[in-house]
């Protein structure tokens, strides 16, 4: 396989990953020596990882922006509601919109320290994996739990 063909094959692999397609065929078409193939695949992984990081950063930025806009909406609603209440109005008709105060159904206000157990929803028990890990590491035999070693791919 010529150098430009290898570059095209790796570009096809990257495009298949980006488009969410099955990239196993693109992997099989790579005819490099195993060390070259593995290194080039690692480069594709690093490139894709950088894209994932960029997307996560953008998601975080957009989530922060959304939360700020939602807070703005709440402040504007509170201001408008207070303004109507202070003016003794329950409804204002504009040329395009009508704004009115409405009564909501009653909501339950709870002081959990004073609520009897009969009003609590039982929660299922949760396994303490940290304590289990420590106990198993110290050699304790615990029915239903074992330590299992795995491998992961590390790219530096």
Coordinates of C-alpha atoms in Angstrom, one line a residue:
X1 CA 0.0 0.0 0.0
X2 CA 1.4 3.4 -1.0
X3 CA 1.8 6.2 1.5
X4 CA -1.1 8.3 0.0
X5 CA -3.3 5.2 0.0
X6 CA -2.6 4.6 3.7
X7 CA -3.4 8.3 4.4
X8 CA -6.7 7.9 2.5
X9 CA -7.5 4.7 4.4
X10 CA -6.9 6.3 7.8
X11 CA -9.0 9.3 6.7
X12 CA -11.8 6.9 5.7
X13 CA -11.5 5.3 9.1
X14 CA -11.8 8.7 10.8
X15 CA -14.8 9.7 8.7
X16 CA -16.5 6.5 9.4
X17 CA -16.1 7.1 13.1
X18 CA -17.3 10.7 12.9
X19 CA -20.4 9.6 10.9
X20 CA -21.2 6.9 13.4
X21 CA -20.8 4.2 10.8
X22 CA -19.4 0.7 11.3
X23 CA -15.7 1.2 10.9
X24 CA -14.6 -2.4 11.1
X25 CA -14.4 -2.6 7.2
X26 CA -12.1 0.5 7.2
X27 CA -9.9 -1.1 9.8
X28 CA -9.6 -4.3 7.8
X29 CA -8.5 -2.4 4.7
X30 CA -5.4 -1.1 6.5
X31 CA -2.5 -3.2 5.3
X32 CA 0.3 -1.7 7.4
X33 CA 2.7 -3.6 9.6
X34 CA 1.2 -4.2 13.0
X35 CA 3.2 -1.5 14.8
X36 CA 2.5 1.1 12.2
X37 CA -1.2 0.1 12.1
X38 CA -1.5 0.3 15.9
X39 CA 0.3 3.7 16.1
X40 CA -1.9 5.1 13.3
X41 CA -5.1 3.8 15.0
X42 CA -3.8 5.4 18.2
X43 CA -3.5 8.7 16.3
X44 CA -7.1 8.3 15.2
X45 CA -8.2 7.6 18.8
X46 CA -6.4 10.8 20.0
X47 CA -8.0 12.8 17.2
X48 CA -11.5 11.4 18.1
X49 CA -10.8 12.0 21.8
X50 CA -10.0 15.6 21.1
X51 CA -13.3 16.0 19.2
X52 CA -15.1 14.4 22.2
X53 CA -13.5 16.9 24.6
X54 CA -14.4 19.8 22.3
X55 CA -18.0 18.6 22.2
X56 CA -18.1 18.1 26.0
X57 CA -16.7 21.6 26.5
X58 CA -19.4 23.1 24.1
X59 CA -22.1 21.1 25.9
X60 CA -20.9 22.6 29.2
X61 CA -20.8 26.1 27.7
X62 CA -24.3 25.7 26.3
X63 CA -25.7 24.2 29.5
X64 CA -24.3 27.2 31.4
X65 CA -25.9 29.6 28.9
X66 CA -29.2 27.7 29.1
X67 CA -29.2 28.0 32.9
X68 CA -28.4 31.7 32.8
X69 CA -31.3 32.2 30.4
X70 CA -33.6 30.2 32.6
X71 CA -32.6 32.3 35.6
X72 CA -33.3 35.4 33.5
X73 CA -36.8 34.1 32.7
X74 CA -37.5 33.4 36.4
X75 CA -36.3 36.9 37.5
X76 CA -38.5 38.5 34.8
X77 CA -41.5 36.4 35.8
X78 CA -41.0 37.3 39.5
X79 CA -40.6 41.0 38.7
X80 CA -43.7 41.0 36.5
X81 CA -45.7 39.1 39.1
X82 CA -44.7 41.4 41.9
X83 CA -45.4 44.4 39.7
X84 CA -49.0 43.2 39.0
X85 CA -49.6 42.3 42.7
X86 CA -48.3 45.8 43.8
X87 CA -50.6 47.4 41.3
X88 CA -53.6 45.3 42.4
X89 CA -54.0 43.8 38.9
X90 CA -54.6 40.2 38.0
X91 CA -54.6 40.6 34.2
X92 CA -53.1 42.9 31.6
X93 CA -54.1 42.7 28.0
X94 CA -51.6 43.9 25.4
X95 CA -51.8 44.0 21.6
X96 CA -50.2 40.6 21.2
X97 CA -50.1 39.0 24.6
X98 CA -52.3 38.7 27.8
X99 CA -50.4 38.4 31.1
X100 CA -52.4 37.3 34.1
X101 CA -51.8 36.0 37.6
X102 CA -53.3 32.6 38.3
X103 CA -53.8 30.6 41.4
X104 CA -51.8 27.3 41.5
X105 CA -52.9 24.1 43.2
X106 CA -51.6 23.9 46.8
X107 CA -48.1 22.3 47.1
X108 CA -46.8 20.3 50.1
X109 CA -44.2 21.9 52.2
X110 CA -42.2 19.3 54.2
X111 CA -40.0 19.5 57.3
X112 CA -38.4 16.0 57.0
X113 CA -37.3 16.1 60.6
X114 CA -40.9 16.0 61.8
X115 CA -42.4 13.6 59.3
X116 CA -43.4 10.1 60.6
X117 CA -41.9 7.0 59.0
X118 CA -45.2 6.1 57.4
X119 CA -44.8 9.0 55.0
X120 CA -41.3 8.0 53.9
X121 CA -40.6 6.0 50.7
X122 CA -38.3 3.1 51.5
X123 CA -35.0 3.1 49.6
X124 CA -33.4 -0.1 48.4
X125 CA -30.0 -0.9 50.1
X126 CA -26.9 0.1 48.1
X127 CA -23.7 -2.0 48.0
X128 CA -20.7 -0.2 49.5
X129 CA -18.1 -1.1 46.8
X130 CA -15.3 0.9 48.4
X131 CA -15.6 -1.1 51.6
X132 CA -15.9 -4.4 49.7
X133 CA -12.8 -3.6 47.6
X134 CA -10.8 -2.9 50.7
X135 CA -12.0 -6.1 52.5
X136 CA -11.3 -8.2 49.4
X137 CA -7.9 -6.6 49.0
X138 CA -7.1 -7.6 52.5
X139 CA -7.9 -11.2 51.8
X140 CA -11.4 -11.5 53.2
X141 CA -13.7 -14.0 51.5
X142 CA -17.1 -12.4 50.8
X143 CA -19.8 -14.5 49.2
X144 CA -21.1 -12.7 46.1
X145 CA -18.1 -10.5 45.6
X146 CA -14.7 -11.0 44.0
X147 CA -11.9 -8.9 42.7
X148 CA -11.5 -8.9 39.0
X149 CA -8.5 -7.5 37.1
X150 CA -9.0 -6.0 33.7
X151 CA -6.9 -4.3 31.0
X152 CA -7.4 -1.0 29.3
X153 CA -5.7 0.7 26.3
X154 CA -3.3 3.5 27.3
X155 CA -2.1 5.9 24.7
X156 CA 0.8 8.3 25.6

